[in-house]
PDB file of C-alpha atoms in Angstrom:
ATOM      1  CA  UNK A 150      -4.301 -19.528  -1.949  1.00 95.00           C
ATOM      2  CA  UNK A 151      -5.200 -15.866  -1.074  1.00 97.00           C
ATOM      3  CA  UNK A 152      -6.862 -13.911  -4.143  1.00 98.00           C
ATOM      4  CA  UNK A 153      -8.296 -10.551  -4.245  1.00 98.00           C
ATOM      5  CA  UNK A 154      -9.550  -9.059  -7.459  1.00 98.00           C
ATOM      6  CA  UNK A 155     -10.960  -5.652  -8.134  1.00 98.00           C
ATOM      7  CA  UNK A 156     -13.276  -5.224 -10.215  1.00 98.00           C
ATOM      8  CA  UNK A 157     -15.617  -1.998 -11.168  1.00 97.00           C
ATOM      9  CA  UNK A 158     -12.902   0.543 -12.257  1.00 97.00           C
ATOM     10  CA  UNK A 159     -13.758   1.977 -16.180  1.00 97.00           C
ATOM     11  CA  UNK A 160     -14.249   6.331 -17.382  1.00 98.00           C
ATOM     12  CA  UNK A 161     -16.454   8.479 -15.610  1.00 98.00           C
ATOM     13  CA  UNK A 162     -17.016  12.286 -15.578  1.00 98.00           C
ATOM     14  CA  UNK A 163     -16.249  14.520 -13.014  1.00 98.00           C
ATOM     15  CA  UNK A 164     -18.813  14.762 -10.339  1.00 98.00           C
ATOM     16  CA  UNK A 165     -19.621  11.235 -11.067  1.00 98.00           C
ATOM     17  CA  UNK A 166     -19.609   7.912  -9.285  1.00 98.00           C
ATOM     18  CA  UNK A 167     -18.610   4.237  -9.443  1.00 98.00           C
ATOM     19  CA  UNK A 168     -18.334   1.253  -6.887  1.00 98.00           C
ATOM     20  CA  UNK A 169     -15.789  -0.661  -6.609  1.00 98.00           C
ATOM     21  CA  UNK A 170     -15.892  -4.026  -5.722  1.00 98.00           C
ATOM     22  CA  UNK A 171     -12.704  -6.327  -4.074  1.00 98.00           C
ATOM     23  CA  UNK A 172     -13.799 -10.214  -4.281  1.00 98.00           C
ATOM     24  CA  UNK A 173     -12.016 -12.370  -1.798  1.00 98.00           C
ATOM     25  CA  UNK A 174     -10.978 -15.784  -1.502  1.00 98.00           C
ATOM     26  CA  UNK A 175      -8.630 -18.506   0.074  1.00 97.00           C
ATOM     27  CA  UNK A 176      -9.064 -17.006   3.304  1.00 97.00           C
ATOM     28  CA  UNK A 177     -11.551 -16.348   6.135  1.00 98.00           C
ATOM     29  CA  UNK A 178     -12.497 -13.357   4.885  1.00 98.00           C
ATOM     30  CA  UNK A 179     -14.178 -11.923   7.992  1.00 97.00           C
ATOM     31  CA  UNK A 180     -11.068 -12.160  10.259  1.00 97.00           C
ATOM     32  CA  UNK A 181      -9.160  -9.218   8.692  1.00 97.00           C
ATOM     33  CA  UNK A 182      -9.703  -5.842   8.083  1.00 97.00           C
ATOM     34  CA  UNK A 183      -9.250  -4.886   4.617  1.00 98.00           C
ATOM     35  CA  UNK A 184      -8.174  -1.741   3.075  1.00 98.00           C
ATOM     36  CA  UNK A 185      -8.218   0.604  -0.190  1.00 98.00           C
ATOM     37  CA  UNK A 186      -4.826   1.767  -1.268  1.00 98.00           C
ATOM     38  CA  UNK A 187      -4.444   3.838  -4.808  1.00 98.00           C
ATOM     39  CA  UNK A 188      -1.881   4.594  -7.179  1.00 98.00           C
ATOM     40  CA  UNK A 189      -1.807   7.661  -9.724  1.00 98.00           C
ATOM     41  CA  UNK A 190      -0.707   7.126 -12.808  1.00 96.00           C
ATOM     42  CA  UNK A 191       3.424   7.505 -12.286  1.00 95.00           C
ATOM     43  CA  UNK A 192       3.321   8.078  -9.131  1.00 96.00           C
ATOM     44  CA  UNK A 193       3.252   7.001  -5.252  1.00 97.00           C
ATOM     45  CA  UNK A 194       1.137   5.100  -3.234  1.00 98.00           C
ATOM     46  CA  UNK A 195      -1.787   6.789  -1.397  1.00 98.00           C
ATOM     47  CA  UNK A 196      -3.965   4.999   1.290  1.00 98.00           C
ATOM     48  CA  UNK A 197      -7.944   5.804   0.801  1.00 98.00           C
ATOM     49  CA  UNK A 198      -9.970   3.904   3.306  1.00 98.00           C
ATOM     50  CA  UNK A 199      -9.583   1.049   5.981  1.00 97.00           C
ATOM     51  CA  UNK A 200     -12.421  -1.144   7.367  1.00 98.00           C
ATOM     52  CA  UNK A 201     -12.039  -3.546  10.431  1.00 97.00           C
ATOM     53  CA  UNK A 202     -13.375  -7.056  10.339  1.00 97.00           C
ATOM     54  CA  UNK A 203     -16.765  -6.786  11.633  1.00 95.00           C
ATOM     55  CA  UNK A 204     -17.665  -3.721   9.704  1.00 92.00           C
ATOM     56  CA  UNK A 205     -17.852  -1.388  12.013  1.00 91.00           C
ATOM     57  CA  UNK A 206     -15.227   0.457  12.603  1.00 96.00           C
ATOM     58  CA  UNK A 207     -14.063   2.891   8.933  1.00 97.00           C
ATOM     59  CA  UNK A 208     -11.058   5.117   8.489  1.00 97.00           C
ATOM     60  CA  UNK A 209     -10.715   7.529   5.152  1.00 98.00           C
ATOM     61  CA  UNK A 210      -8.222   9.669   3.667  1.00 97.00           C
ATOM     62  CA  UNK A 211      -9.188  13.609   3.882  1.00 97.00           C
ATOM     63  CA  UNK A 212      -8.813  13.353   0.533  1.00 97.00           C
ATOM     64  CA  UNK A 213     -11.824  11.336   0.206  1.00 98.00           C
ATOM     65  CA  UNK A 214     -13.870  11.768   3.049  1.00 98.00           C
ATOM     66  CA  UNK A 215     -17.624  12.939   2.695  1.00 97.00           C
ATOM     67  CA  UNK A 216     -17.079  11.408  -0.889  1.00 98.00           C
ATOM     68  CA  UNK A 217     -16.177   7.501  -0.485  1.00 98.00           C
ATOM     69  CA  UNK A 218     -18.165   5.434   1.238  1.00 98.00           C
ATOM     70  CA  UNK A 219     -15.817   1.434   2.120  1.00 98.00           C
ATOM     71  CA  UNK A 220     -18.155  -0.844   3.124  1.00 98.00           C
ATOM     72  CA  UNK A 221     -17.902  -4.703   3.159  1.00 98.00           C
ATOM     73  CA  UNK A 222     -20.302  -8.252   3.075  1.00 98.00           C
ATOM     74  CA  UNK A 223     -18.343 -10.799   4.845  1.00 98.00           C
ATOM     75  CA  UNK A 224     -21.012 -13.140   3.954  1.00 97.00           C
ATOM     76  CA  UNK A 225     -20.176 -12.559   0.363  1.00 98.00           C
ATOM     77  CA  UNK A 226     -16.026 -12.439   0.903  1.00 98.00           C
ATOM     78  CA  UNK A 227     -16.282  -8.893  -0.598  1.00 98.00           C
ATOM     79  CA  UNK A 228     -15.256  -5.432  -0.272  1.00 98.00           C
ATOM     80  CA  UNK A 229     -16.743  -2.583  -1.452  1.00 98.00           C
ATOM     81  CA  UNK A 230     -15.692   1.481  -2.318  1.00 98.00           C
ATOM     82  CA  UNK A 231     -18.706   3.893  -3.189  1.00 98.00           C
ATOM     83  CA  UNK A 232     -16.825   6.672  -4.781  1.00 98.00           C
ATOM     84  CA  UNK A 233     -19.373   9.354  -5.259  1.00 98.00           C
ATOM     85  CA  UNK A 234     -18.819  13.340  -6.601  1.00 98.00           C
ATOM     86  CA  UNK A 235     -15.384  11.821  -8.271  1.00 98.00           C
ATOM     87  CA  UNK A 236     -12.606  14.449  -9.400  1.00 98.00           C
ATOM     88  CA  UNK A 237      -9.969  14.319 -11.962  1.00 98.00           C
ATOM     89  CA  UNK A 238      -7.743  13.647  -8.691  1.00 97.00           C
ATOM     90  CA  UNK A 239      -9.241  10.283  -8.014  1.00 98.00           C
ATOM     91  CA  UNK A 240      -7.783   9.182 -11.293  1.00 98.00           C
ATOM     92  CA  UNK A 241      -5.851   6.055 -10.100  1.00 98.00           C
ATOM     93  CA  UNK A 242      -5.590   2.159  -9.794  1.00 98.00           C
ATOM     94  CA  UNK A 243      -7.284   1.109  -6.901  1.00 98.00           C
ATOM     95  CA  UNK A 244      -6.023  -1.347  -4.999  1.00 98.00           C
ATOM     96  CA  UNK A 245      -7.541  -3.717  -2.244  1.00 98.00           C
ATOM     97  CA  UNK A 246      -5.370  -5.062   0.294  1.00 98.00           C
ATOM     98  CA  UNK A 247      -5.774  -7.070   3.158  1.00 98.00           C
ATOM     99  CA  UNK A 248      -4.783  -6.210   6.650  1.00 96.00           C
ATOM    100  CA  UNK A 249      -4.927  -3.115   8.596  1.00 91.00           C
ATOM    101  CA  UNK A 250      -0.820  -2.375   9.918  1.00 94.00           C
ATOM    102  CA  UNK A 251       0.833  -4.361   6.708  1.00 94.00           C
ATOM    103  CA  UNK A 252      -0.295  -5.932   3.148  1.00 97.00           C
ATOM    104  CA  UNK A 253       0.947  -9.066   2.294  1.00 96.00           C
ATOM    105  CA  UNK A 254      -1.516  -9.812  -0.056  1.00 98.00           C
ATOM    106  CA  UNK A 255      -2.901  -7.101  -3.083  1.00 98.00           C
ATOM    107  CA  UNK A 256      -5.411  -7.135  -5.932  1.00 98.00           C
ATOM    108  CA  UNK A 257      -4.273  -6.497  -9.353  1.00 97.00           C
ATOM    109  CA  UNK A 258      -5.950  -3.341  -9.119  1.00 98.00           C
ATOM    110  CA  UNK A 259      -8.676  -1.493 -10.937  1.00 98.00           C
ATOM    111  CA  UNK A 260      -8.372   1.939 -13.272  1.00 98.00           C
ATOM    112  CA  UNK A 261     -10.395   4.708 -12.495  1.00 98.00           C
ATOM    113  CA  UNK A 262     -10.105   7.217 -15.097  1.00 98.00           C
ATOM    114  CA  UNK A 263     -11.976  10.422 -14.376  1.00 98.00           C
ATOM    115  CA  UNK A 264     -12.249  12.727 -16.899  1.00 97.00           C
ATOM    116  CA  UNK A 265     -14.906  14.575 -19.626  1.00 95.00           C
TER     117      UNK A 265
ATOM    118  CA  UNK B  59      -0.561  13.624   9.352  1.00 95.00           C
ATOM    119  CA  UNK B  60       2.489  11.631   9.610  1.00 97.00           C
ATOM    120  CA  UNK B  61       5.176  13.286   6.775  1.00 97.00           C
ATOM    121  CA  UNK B  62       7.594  10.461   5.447  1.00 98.00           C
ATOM    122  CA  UNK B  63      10.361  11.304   3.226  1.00 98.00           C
ATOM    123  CA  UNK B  64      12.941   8.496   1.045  1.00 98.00           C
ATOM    124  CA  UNK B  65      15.923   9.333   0.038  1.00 98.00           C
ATOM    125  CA  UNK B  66      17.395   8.948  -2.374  1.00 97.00           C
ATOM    126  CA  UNK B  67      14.666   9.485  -5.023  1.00 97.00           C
ATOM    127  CA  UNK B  68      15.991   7.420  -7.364  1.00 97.00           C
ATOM    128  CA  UNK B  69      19.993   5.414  -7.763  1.00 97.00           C
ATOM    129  CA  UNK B  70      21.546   3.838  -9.911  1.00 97.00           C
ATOM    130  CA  UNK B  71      23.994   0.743  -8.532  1.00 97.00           C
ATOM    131  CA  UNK B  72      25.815  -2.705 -10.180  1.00 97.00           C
ATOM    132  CA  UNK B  73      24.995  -5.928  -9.591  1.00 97.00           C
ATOM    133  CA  UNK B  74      26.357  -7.130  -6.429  1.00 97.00           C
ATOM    134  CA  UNK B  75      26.562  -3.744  -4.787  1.00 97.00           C
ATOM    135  CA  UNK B  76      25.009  -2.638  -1.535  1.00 98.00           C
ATOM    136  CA  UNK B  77      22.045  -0.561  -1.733  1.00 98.00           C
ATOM    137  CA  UNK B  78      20.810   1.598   1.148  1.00 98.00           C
ATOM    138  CA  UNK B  79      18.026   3.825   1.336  1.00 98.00           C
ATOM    139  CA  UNK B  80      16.562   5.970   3.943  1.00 98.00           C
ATOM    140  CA  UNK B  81      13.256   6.770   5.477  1.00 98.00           C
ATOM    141  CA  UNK B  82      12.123   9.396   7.959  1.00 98.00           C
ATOM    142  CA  UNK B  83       9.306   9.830   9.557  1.00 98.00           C
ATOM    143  CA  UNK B  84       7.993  13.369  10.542  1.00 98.00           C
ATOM    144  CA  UNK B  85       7.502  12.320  14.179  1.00 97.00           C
ATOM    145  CA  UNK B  86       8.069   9.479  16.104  1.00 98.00           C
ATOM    146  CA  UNK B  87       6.218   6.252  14.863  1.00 97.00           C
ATOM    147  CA  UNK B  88       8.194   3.507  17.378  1.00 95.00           C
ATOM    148  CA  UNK B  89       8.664   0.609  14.859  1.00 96.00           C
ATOM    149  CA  UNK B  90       5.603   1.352  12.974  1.00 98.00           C
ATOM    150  CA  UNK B  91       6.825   1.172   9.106  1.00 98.00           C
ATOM    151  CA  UNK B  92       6.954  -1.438   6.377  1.00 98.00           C
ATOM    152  CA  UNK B  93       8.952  -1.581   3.457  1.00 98.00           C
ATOM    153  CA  UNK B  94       6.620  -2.549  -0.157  1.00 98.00           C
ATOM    154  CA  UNK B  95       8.829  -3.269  -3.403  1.00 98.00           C
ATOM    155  CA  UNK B  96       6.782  -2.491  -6.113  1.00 98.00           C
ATOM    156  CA  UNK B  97       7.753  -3.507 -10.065  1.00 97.00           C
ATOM    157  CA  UNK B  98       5.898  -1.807 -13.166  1.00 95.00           C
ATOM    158  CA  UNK B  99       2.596  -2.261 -13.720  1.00 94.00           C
ATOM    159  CA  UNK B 100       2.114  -5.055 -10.170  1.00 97.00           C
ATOM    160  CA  UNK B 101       0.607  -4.823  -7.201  1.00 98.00           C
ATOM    161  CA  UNK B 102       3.562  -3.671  -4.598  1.00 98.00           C
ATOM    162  CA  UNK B 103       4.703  -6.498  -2.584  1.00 98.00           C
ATOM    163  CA  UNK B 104       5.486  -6.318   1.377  1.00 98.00           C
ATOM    164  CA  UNK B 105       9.218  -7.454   2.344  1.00 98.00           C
ATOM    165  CA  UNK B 106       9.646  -5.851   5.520  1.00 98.00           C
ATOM    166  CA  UNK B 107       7.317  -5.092   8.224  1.00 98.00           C
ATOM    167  CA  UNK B 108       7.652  -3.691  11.948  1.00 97.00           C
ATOM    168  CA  UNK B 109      10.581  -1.890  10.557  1.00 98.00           C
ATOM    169  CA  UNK B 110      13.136  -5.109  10.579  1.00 98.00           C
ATOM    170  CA  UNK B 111      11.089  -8.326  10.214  1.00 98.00           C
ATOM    171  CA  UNK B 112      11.427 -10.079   6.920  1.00 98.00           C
ATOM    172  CA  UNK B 113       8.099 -11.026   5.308  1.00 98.00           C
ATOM    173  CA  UNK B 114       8.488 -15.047   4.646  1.00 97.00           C
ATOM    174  CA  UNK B 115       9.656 -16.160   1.587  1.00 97.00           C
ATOM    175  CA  UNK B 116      11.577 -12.943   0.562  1.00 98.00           C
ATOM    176  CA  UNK B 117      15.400 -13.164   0.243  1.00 97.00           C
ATOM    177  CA  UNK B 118      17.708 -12.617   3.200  1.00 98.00           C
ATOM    178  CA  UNK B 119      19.586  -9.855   1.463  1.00 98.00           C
ATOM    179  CA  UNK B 120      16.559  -7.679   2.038  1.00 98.00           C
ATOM    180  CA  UNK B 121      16.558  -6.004   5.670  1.00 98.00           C
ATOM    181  CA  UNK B 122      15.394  -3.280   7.304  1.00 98.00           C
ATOM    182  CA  UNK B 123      16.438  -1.337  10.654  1.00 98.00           C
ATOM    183  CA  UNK B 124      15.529   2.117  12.366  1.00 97.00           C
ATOM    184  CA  UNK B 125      12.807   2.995  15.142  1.00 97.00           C
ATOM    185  CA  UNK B 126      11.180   6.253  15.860  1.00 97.00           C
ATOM    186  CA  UNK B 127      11.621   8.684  13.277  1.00 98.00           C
ATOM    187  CA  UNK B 128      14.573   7.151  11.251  1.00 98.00           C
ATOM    188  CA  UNK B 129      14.691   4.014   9.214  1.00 98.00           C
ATOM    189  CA  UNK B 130      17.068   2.544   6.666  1.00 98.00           C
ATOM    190  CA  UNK B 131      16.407  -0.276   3.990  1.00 98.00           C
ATOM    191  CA  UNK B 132      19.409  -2.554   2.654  1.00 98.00           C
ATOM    192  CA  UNK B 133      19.862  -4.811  -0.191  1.00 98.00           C
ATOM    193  CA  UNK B 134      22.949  -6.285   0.751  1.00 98.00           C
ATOM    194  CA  UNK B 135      23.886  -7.248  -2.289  1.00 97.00           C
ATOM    195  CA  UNK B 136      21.827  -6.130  -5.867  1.00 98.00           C
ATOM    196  CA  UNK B 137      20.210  -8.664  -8.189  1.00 97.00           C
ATOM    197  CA  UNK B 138      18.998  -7.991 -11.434  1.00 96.00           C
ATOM    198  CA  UNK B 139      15.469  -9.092 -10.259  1.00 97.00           C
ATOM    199  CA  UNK B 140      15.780  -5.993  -7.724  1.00 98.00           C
ATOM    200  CA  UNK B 141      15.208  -3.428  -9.878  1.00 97.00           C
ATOM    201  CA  UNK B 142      12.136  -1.934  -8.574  1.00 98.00           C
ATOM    202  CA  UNK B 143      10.649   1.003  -6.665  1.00 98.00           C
ATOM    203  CA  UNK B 144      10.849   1.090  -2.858  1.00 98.00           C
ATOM    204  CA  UNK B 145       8.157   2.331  -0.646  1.00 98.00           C
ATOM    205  CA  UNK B 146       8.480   3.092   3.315  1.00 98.00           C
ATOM    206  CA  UNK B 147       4.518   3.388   4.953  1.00 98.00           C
ATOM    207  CA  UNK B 148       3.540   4.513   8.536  1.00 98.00           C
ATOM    208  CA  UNK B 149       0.954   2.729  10.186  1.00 97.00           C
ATOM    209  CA  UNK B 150       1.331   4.300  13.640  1.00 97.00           C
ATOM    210  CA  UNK B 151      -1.252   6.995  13.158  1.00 94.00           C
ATOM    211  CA  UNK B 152      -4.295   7.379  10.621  1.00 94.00           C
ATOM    212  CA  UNK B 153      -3.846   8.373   7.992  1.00 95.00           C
ATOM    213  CA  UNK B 154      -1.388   5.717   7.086  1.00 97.00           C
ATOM    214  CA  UNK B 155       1.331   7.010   4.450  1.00 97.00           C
ATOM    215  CA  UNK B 156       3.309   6.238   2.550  1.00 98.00           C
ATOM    216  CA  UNK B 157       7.299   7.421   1.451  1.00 98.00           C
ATOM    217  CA  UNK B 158       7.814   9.099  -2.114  1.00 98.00           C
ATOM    218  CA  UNK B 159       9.312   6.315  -3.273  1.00 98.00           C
ATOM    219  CA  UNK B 160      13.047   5.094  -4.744  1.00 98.00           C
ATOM    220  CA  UNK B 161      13.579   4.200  -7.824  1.00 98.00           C
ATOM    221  CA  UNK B 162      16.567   1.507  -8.360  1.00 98.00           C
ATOM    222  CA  UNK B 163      17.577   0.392 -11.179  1.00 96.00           C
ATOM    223  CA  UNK B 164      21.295  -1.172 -12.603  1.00 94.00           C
ATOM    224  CA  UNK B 165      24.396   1.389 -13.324  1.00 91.00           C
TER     225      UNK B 165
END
């Protein structure tokens, strides 16, 4: 069956930087885009980043751009997000989702806690 | 970017009773919007997509309906198991986005 499963989230300071990783399975992986959705803790849903199939083609949220970097190794069923220079406003679980117009299938998510 | 309001924020409703909530978009986005139900703490989970198709596997007293800038979301008939908070999302334009949410939960 379909799994995705963050993994990478944890503390880091402000103007720091993690990578997130998404680890795929039960599917071909490099026939769908994939994209990185977060969540605030309490509040709404935010899409971050999208990445087509091949690679090649990347979307980001203003929020993010110049500062995440979604990249992907479809020979390793994985997805990636480089968050670099991260603010207290990136504090969130990060989700990976596949699909590019509708999610039917979600990680668990990873925390990302920003803060001194 | 696309602006997309719920309403209502949050309701309150008994078991058995219709629940209908309400998503506009802040320009036309033709069918373009899903409908997630998200639970505490889980991953949110798609049950409507292209404004009025029902994912497979979710219950028939889920629908949705609208096109261009207004949509509407129905339970047709509330289940314990339905309490939840209900997200709209755009994916007409970049960035995609996403509705406020609703909370529901039982009178």
């Amino acid at each position: 069956q379909v799994q995705l499963v963050e993994s990478g989230g944890g503390l880091v300071k402000p103007g720091g930087s993690l990578r997130l990783s998404c680890a795929a399975s039960g599917f071909t992986f490099s026939d769908y885009d994939m994209t990185w959705i977060r969540q605030a803790p309490g509040k709404g849903l935010e899409w971050v980043s999208n990445i087509k199939s091949s690679g090649a083609y990347t979307k980001y949220a203003d929020s993010v751009k110049g500062r995440f970097t979604i990249s992907r190794d479809n020979a390793k069923n994985s997805l990636y997000l480089q968050m670099n220079s991260l603010r207290a406003e990136d504090t969130a679980v990060y989700y990976c989702a596949r699909g590019y117009r509708y999610h039917r299938w979600w990680g668990q998510g990873t925390l990302v806690t920003v803060s001194p | 970017d696309i602006q997309m309001t719920q309403s209502p924020s949050s309701l309150s409703a008994s078991i058995g009773d219709r629940v209908t909530i309400t998503c506009q978009a802040s320009q036309d986005i033709n069918n373009s919007l899903n409908w997630y139900q998200q639970k505490p703490g889980k991953a949110p989970k798609l049950l409507i997509y292209d404004a009025s198709n029902l994912e497979t596997g979710v219950p028939s007293r889920f629908s949705g309906s609208g096109s261009g800038t207004d949509f509407t979301f129905t339970i047709s008939s509330l289940q314990p198991e339905d309490i939840a908070t209900y997200f709209c999302q755009q994916y007409d334009n970049f960035p995609r986005t996403f509705g406020p949410g609703t909370k529901v939960d039982i009178k």
